[in-house]
Amino acid sequence: MSVLKRIVFSSFFISILYFLVYAFVPALKNAVYSGGFWAVLHALMGIILIVGVFGIILFTFHYLFSDPNKK
């Protein structure tokens, strides 16, 4: 597995873990609401999560509808 692929996958799973912690820890929610670094981190993790989910959907459609015999 290439280094770039490992970074992309790990950042996606880190963003999932971040939002699980965000959902259950009120102190993190208050830190995000206060602004600054935590708000920027929250926005970045949201973008990573949305792009990752969109990529999974695209790769699934590509797998389902591509011709395996086509080279």
GROMACS .gro file of C-alpha atoms in nm:
model
   71
    1MET     CA    1   0.000   0.000   0.000
    2SER     CA    2   0.142   0.333  -0.098
    3VAL     CA    3   0.212   0.602   0.157
    4LEU     CA    4  -0.040   0.843   0.004
    5LYS     CA    5  -0.318   0.585   0.014
    6ARG     CA    6  -0.235   0.508   0.376
    7ILE     CA    7  -0.253   0.879   0.464
    8VAL     CA    8  -0.589   0.921   0.290
    9PHE     CA    9  -0.745   0.619   0.456
   10SER     CA   10  -0.609   0.703   0.798
   11SER     CA   11  -0.730   1.064   0.777
   12PHE     CA   12  -1.078   0.939   0.684
   13PHE     CA   13  -1.090   0.703   0.983
   14ILE     CA   14  -0.948   0.972   1.211
   15SER     CA   15  -1.231   1.204   1.102
   16ILE     CA   16  -1.486   0.931   1.181
   17LEU     CA   17  -1.329   0.888   1.524
   18TYR     CA   18  -1.327   1.266   1.575
   19PHE     CA   19  -1.700   1.294   1.507
   20LEU     CA   20  -1.776   1.002   1.738
   21VAL     CA   21  -1.588   1.181   2.014
   22TYR     CA   22  -1.759   1.508   1.920
   23ALA     CA   23  -2.101   1.346   1.950
   24PHE     CA   24  -2.041   1.215   2.302
   25VAL     CA   25  -1.810   1.471   2.469
   26PRO     CA   26  -1.976   1.801   2.561
   27ALA     CA   27  -1.640   1.969   2.634
   28LEU     CA   28  -1.535   1.924   2.270
   29LYS     CA   29  -1.865   2.072   2.152
   30ASN     CA   30  -1.808   2.376   2.373
   31ALA     CA   31  -1.454   2.414   2.238
   32VAL     CA   32  -1.584   2.405   1.880
   33TYR     CA   33  -1.855   2.660   1.961
   34SER     CA   34  -1.597   2.895   2.111
   35GLY     CA   35  -1.421   2.923   1.775
   36GLY     CA   36  -1.053   2.942   1.693
   37PHE     CA   37  -0.845   2.634   1.631
   38TRP     CA   38  -1.117   2.387   1.727
   39ALA     CA   39  -1.367   2.537   1.482
   40VAL     CA   40  -1.113   2.516   1.199
   41LEU     CA   41  -1.027   2.157   1.294
   42HIS     CA   42  -1.399   2.072   1.301
   43ALA     CA   43  -1.448   2.217   0.952
   44LEU     CA   44  -1.144   2.030   0.819
   45MET     CA   45  -1.262   1.701   0.966
   46GLY     CA   46  -1.607   1.761   0.816
   47ILE     CA   47  -1.459   1.815   0.472
   48ILE     CA   48  -1.246   1.501   0.502
   49LEU     CA   49  -1.549   1.299   0.611
   50ILE     CA   50  -1.773   1.428   0.329
   51VAL     CA   51  -1.507   1.370   0.062
   52GLY     CA   52  -1.441   1.021   0.199
   53VAL     CA   53  -1.807   0.921   0.195
   54PHE     CA   54  -1.846   1.066  -0.155
   55GLY     CA   55  -1.539   0.869  -0.268
   56ILE     CA   56  -1.676   0.546  -0.123
   57ILE     CA   57  -2.003   0.601  -0.312
   58LEU     CA   58  -1.817   0.674  -0.637
   59PHE     CA   59  -1.589   0.369  -0.602
   60THR     CA   60  -1.893   0.151  -0.527
   61PHE     CA   61  -2.073   0.272  -0.841
   62HIS     CA   62  -1.756   0.221  -1.042
   63TYR     CA   63  -1.724  -0.134  -0.911
   64LEU     CA   64  -2.091  -0.214  -0.976
   65PHE     CA   65  -2.121  -0.064  -1.324
   66SER     CA   66  -1.778  -0.105  -1.484
   67ASP     CA   67  -1.708  -0.382  -1.728
   68PRO     CA   68  -1.453  -0.624  -1.579
   69ASN     CA   69  -1.350  -0.750  -1.926
   70LYS     CA   70  -1.272  -0.401  -2.056
   71LYS     CA   71  -0.904  -0.314  -2.042
   0.00000   0.00000   0.00000
